[in-house]
Amino acid sequence: MITAEVMIDIPFYDIDSLNVVWHGNYVKYLEIARCELLNNIGYNYAQMKASGYVWPVIDLQLRYIEPIIFNQKIKIHATLIEYQNRLKINYLITDAETGRRLTKASTTQVAVKLETKEMCFESPEVLLAKIGELAL
């Protein structure tokens, strides 16, 4: 499995009036971890675009287990679990100090040909080759 892990210190501007992270900011945290995972594959968003594809998120699932608060240090672990026909990534957000589970999530992305805007029903060869290189 291909994975990535990032650490984030929760800034003041990410919290709401209840002093917890506003729910919409979790998507930003997932994106940070996803970008790290794509960098590990060697197929980040700039490389995707250069290869003639964009990969929009078509599904997002979030399960809030425990609130995240200002100044908390969190760890986001991203794992690529599917790549043949789509990119499906699972995420686990934990407290960096205690390891307590805070949030579970997943995203699904599909390849779209940049030139025609057509969705692909299989992942393009360029992605498969990048993942194949990592398996060696």
PDB file of C-alpha atoms in Angstrom:
ATOM      1  CA  MET A   1       0.000   0.000   0.000  1.00  0.00           C
ATOM      2  CA  ILE A   2       1.093   3.537  -0.704  1.00  0.00           C
ATOM      3  CA  THR A   3       0.769   5.866   2.265  1.00  0.00           C
ATOM      4  CA  ALA A   4       1.635   9.340   3.441  1.00  0.00           C
ATOM      5  CA  GLU A   5       1.552  11.069   6.781  1.00  0.00           C
ATOM      6  CA  VAL A   6       1.461  14.773   7.645  1.00  0.00           C
ATOM      7  CA  MET A   7       1.417  16.690  10.907  1.00  0.00           C
ATOM      8  CA  ILE A   8      -0.596  19.860  11.423  1.00  0.00           C
ATOM      9  CA  ASP A   9      -0.729  22.309  14.335  1.00  0.00           C
ATOM     10  CA  ILE A  10      -4.280  23.661  14.409  1.00  0.00           C
ATOM     11  CA  PRO A  11      -4.217  27.451  13.897  1.00  0.00           C
ATOM     12  CA  PHE A  12      -6.622  29.854  15.591  1.00  0.00           C
ATOM     13  CA  TYR A  13      -8.263  30.856  12.306  1.00  0.00           C
ATOM     14  CA  ASP A  14      -9.503  27.270  11.755  1.00  0.00           C
ATOM     15  CA  ILE A  15     -11.735  27.168  14.835  1.00  0.00           C
ATOM     16  CA  ASP A  16     -15.367  28.231  15.149  1.00  0.00           C
ATOM     17  CA  SER A  17     -17.299  30.035  17.890  1.00  0.00           C
ATOM     18  CA  LEU A  18     -17.394  26.806  19.944  1.00  0.00           C
ATOM     19  CA  ASN A  19     -13.555  26.719  19.935  1.00  0.00           C
ATOM     20  CA  VAL A  20     -13.370  23.567  17.834  1.00  0.00           C
ATOM     21  CA  VAL A  21     -12.214  23.169  14.240  1.00  0.00           C
ATOM     22  CA  TRP A  22     -14.988  24.213  11.878  1.00  0.00           C
ATOM     23  CA  HIS A  23     -16.168  21.091  10.037  1.00  0.00           C
ATOM     24  CA  GLY A  24     -15.317  22.471   6.576  1.00  0.00           C
ATOM     25  CA  ASN A  25     -11.628  22.757   7.461  1.00  0.00           C
ATOM     26  CA  TYR A  26     -11.303  18.985   7.685  1.00  0.00           C
ATOM     27  CA  VAL A  27     -11.474  18.860   3.877  1.00  0.00           C
ATOM     28  CA  LYS A  28      -8.430  21.160   3.764  1.00  0.00           C
ATOM     29  CA  TYR A  29      -6.534  18.812   6.080  1.00  0.00           C
ATOM     30  CA  LEU A  30      -7.389  15.830   3.875  1.00  0.00           C
ATOM     31  CA  GLU A  31      -6.124  17.745   0.837  1.00  0.00           C
ATOM     32  CA  ILE A  32      -2.782  18.375   2.525  1.00  0.00           C
ATOM     33  CA  ALA A  33      -2.383  14.650   3.191  1.00  0.00           C
ATOM     34  CA  ARG A  34      -3.610  13.741  -0.308  1.00  0.00           C
ATOM     35  CA  CYS A  35      -1.033  16.053  -1.906  1.00  0.00           C
ATOM     36  CA  GLU A  36       1.707  14.383   0.131  1.00  0.00           C
ATOM     37  CA  LEU A  37       0.473  10.968  -1.009  1.00  0.00           C
ATOM     38  CA  LEU A  38       0.404  12.070  -4.661  1.00  0.00           C
ATOM     39  CA  ASN A  39       3.940  13.456  -4.286  1.00  0.00           C
ATOM     40  CA  ASN A  40       5.017  10.052  -2.939  1.00  0.00           C
ATOM     41  CA  ILE A  41       3.570   8.439  -6.066  1.00  0.00           C
ATOM     42  CA  GLY A  42       5.318  10.993  -8.271  1.00  0.00           C
ATOM     43  CA  TYR A  43       2.012  12.058  -9.812  1.00  0.00           C
ATOM     44  CA  ASN A  44       0.905  15.290  -8.176  1.00  0.00           C
ATOM     45  CA  TYR A  45      -1.661  17.715  -9.578  1.00  0.00           C
ATOM     46  CA  ALA A  46       0.812  19.531 -11.830  1.00  0.00           C
ATOM     47  CA  GLN A  47       2.017  16.196 -13.239  1.00  0.00           C
ATOM     48  CA  MET A  48      -1.571  15.061 -13.724  1.00  0.00           C
ATOM     49  CA  LYS A  49      -2.375  18.167 -15.725  1.00  0.00           C
ATOM     50  CA  ALA A  50       0.842  17.829 -17.758  1.00  0.00           C
ATOM     51  CA  SER A  51      -0.167  14.249 -18.616  1.00  0.00           C
ATOM     52  CA  GLY A  52      -3.525  15.467 -19.973  1.00  0.00           C
ATOM     53  CA  TYR A  53      -5.770  14.544 -17.050  1.00  0.00           C
ATOM     54  CA  VAL A  54      -7.493  16.189 -14.131  1.00  0.00           C
ATOM     55  CA  TRP A  55      -8.763  14.176 -11.163  1.00  0.00           C
ATOM     56  CA  PRO A  56     -11.817  15.782  -9.524  1.00  0.00           C
ATOM     57  CA  VAL A  57     -13.067  14.482  -6.200  1.00  0.00           C
ATOM     58  CA  ILE A  58     -16.427  12.820  -6.859  1.00  0.00           C
ATOM     59  CA  ASP A  59     -17.101  11.473  -3.380  1.00  0.00           C
ATOM     60  CA  LEU A  60     -16.109  12.514   0.132  1.00  0.00           C
ATOM     61  CA  GLN A  61     -16.996  10.698   3.353  1.00  0.00           C
ATOM     62  CA  LEU A  62     -16.199  12.065   6.814  1.00  0.00           C
ATOM     63  CA  ARG A  63     -16.840  10.506  10.217  1.00  0.00           C
ATOM     64  CA  TYR A  64     -16.219  12.924  13.080  1.00  0.00           C
ATOM     65  CA  ILE A  65     -15.249  10.931  16.158  1.00  0.00           C
ATOM     66  CA  GLU A  66     -13.921  13.600  18.506  1.00  0.00           C
ATOM     67  CA  PRO A  67     -13.552  17.374  18.035  1.00  0.00           C
ATOM     68  CA  ILE A  68     -10.219  18.909  17.145  1.00  0.00           C
ATOM     69  CA  ILE A  69      -9.321  22.060  19.051  1.00  0.00           C
ATOM     70  CA  PHE A  70      -7.099  25.114  18.692  1.00  0.00           C
ATOM     71  CA  ASN A  71      -3.368  24.443  19.038  1.00  0.00           C
ATOM     72  CA  GLN A  72      -3.854  20.672  18.949  1.00  0.00           C
ATOM     73  CA  LYS A  73      -1.253  18.745  16.993  1.00  0.00           C
ATOM     74  CA  ILE A  74      -2.804  16.218  14.656  1.00  0.00           C
ATOM     75  CA  LYS A  75      -1.429  13.516  12.412  1.00  0.00           C
ATOM     76  CA  ILE A  76      -3.185  12.659   9.147  1.00  0.00           C
ATOM     77  CA  HIS A  77      -2.452   9.276   7.649  1.00  0.00           C
ATOM     78  CA  ALA A  78      -3.546   8.771   4.012  1.00  0.00           C
ATOM     79  CA  THR A  79      -3.630   5.355   2.341  1.00  0.00           C
ATOM     80  CA  LEU A  80      -4.263   4.662  -1.341  1.00  0.00           C
ATOM     81  CA  ILE A  81      -6.652   1.691  -1.412  1.00  0.00           C
ATOM     82  CA  GLU A  82      -7.818   1.709  -5.069  1.00  0.00           C
ATOM     83  CA  TYR A  83      -6.181   2.954  -8.246  1.00  0.00           C
ATOM     84  CA  GLN A  84      -7.197   0.721 -11.213  1.00  0.00           C
ATOM     85  CA  ASN A  85     -10.384   2.600 -12.124  1.00  0.00           C
ATOM     86  CA  ARG A  86     -10.292   5.506  -9.702  1.00  0.00           C
ATOM     87  CA  LEU A  87      -8.238   6.906  -6.859  1.00  0.00           C
ATOM     88  CA  LYS A  88      -9.747   5.968  -3.521  1.00  0.00           C
ATOM     89  CA  ILE A  89      -7.905   7.191  -0.455  1.00  0.00           C
ATOM     90  CA  ASN A  90      -8.679   6.445   3.187  1.00  0.00           C
ATOM     91  CA  TYR A  91      -7.649   8.878   5.907  1.00  0.00           C
ATOM     92  CA  LEU A  92      -7.222   8.622   9.633  1.00  0.00           C
ATOM     93  CA  ILE A  93      -6.743  11.756  11.720  1.00  0.00           C
ATOM     94  CA  THR A  94      -5.306  11.180  15.179  1.00  0.00           C
ATOM     95  CA  ASP A  95      -4.039  13.288  18.037  1.00  0.00           C
ATOM     96  CA  ALA A  96      -0.276  13.441  17.498  1.00  0.00           C
ATOM     97  CA  GLU A  97       0.542  13.131  21.200  1.00  0.00           C
ATOM     98  CA  THR A  98      -1.889  10.435  22.354  1.00  0.00           C
ATOM     99  CA  GLY A  99      -2.707   8.599  19.108  1.00  0.00           C
ATOM    100  CA  ARG A 100      -6.442   8.978  19.859  1.00  0.00           C
ATOM    101  CA  ARG A 101      -8.636   8.644  16.773  1.00  0.00           C
ATOM    102  CA  LEU A 102     -10.328  11.916  15.888  1.00  0.00           C
ATOM    103  CA  THR A 103     -11.706  11.511  12.365  1.00  0.00           C
ATOM    104  CA  LYS A 104     -11.981   8.881   9.645  1.00  0.00           C
ATOM    105  CA  ALA A 105     -12.538   9.852   6.022  1.00  0.00           C
ATOM    106  CA  SER A 106     -12.276   8.752   2.409  1.00  0.00           C
ATOM    107  CA  THR A 107     -12.184  10.462  -0.965  1.00  0.00           C
ATOM    108  CA  THR A 108     -12.746   9.125  -4.456  1.00  0.00           C
ATOM    109  CA  GLN A 109     -11.350  10.793  -7.562  1.00  0.00           C
ATOM    110  CA  VAL A 110     -11.724   9.862 -11.228  1.00  0.00           C
ATOM    111  CA  ALA A 111      -9.590  10.724 -14.219  1.00  0.00           C
ATOM    112  CA  VAL A 112     -11.043  13.182 -16.711  1.00  0.00           C
ATOM    113  CA  LYS A 113      -9.350  13.858 -20.045  1.00  0.00           C
ATOM    114  CA  LEU A 114      -8.393  17.496 -19.962  1.00  0.00           C
ATOM    115  CA  GLU A 115      -8.896  18.061 -23.691  1.00  0.00           C
ATOM    116  CA  THR A 116     -12.348  16.457 -24.048  1.00  0.00           C
ATOM    117  CA  LYS A 117     -13.667  16.679 -20.453  1.00  0.00           C
ATOM    118  CA  GLU A 118     -14.610  12.986 -20.721  1.00  0.00           C
ATOM    119  CA  MET A 119     -14.520  10.860 -17.605  1.00  0.00           C
ATOM    120  CA  CYS A 120     -12.324   7.762 -17.887  1.00  0.00           C
ATOM    121  CA  PHE A 121     -13.600   4.421 -16.646  1.00  0.00           C
ATOM    122  CA  GLU A 122     -10.054   3.175 -16.137  1.00  0.00           C
ATOM    123  CA  SER A 123      -7.083   4.957 -14.659  1.00  0.00           C
ATOM    124  CA  PRO A 124      -4.703   6.195 -17.372  1.00  0.00           C
ATOM    125  CA  GLU A 125      -1.522   4.276 -18.045  1.00  0.00           C
ATOM    126  CA  VAL A 126       0.624   7.116 -16.702  1.00  0.00           C
ATOM    127  CA  LEU A 127      -0.753   6.566 -13.173  1.00  0.00           C
ATOM    128  CA  LEU A 128      -0.494   2.786 -13.409  1.00  0.00           C
ATOM    129  CA  ALA A 129       3.131   3.087 -14.516  1.00  0.00           C
ATOM    130  CA  LYS A 130       3.969   5.393 -11.576  1.00  0.00           C
ATOM    131  CA  ILE A 131       2.437   2.961  -9.107  1.00  0.00           C
ATOM    132  CA  GLY A 132       4.159   0.050 -10.857  1.00  0.00           C
ATOM    133  CA  GLU A 133       7.510   1.788 -10.386  1.00  0.00           C
ATOM    134  CA  LEU A 134       6.882   1.973  -6.639  1.00  0.00           C
ATOM    135  CA  ALA A 135       6.153  -1.755  -6.474  1.00  0.00           C
ATOM    136  CA  LEU A 136       9.653  -2.589  -7.763  1.00  0.00           C
TER     137      LEU A 136
END
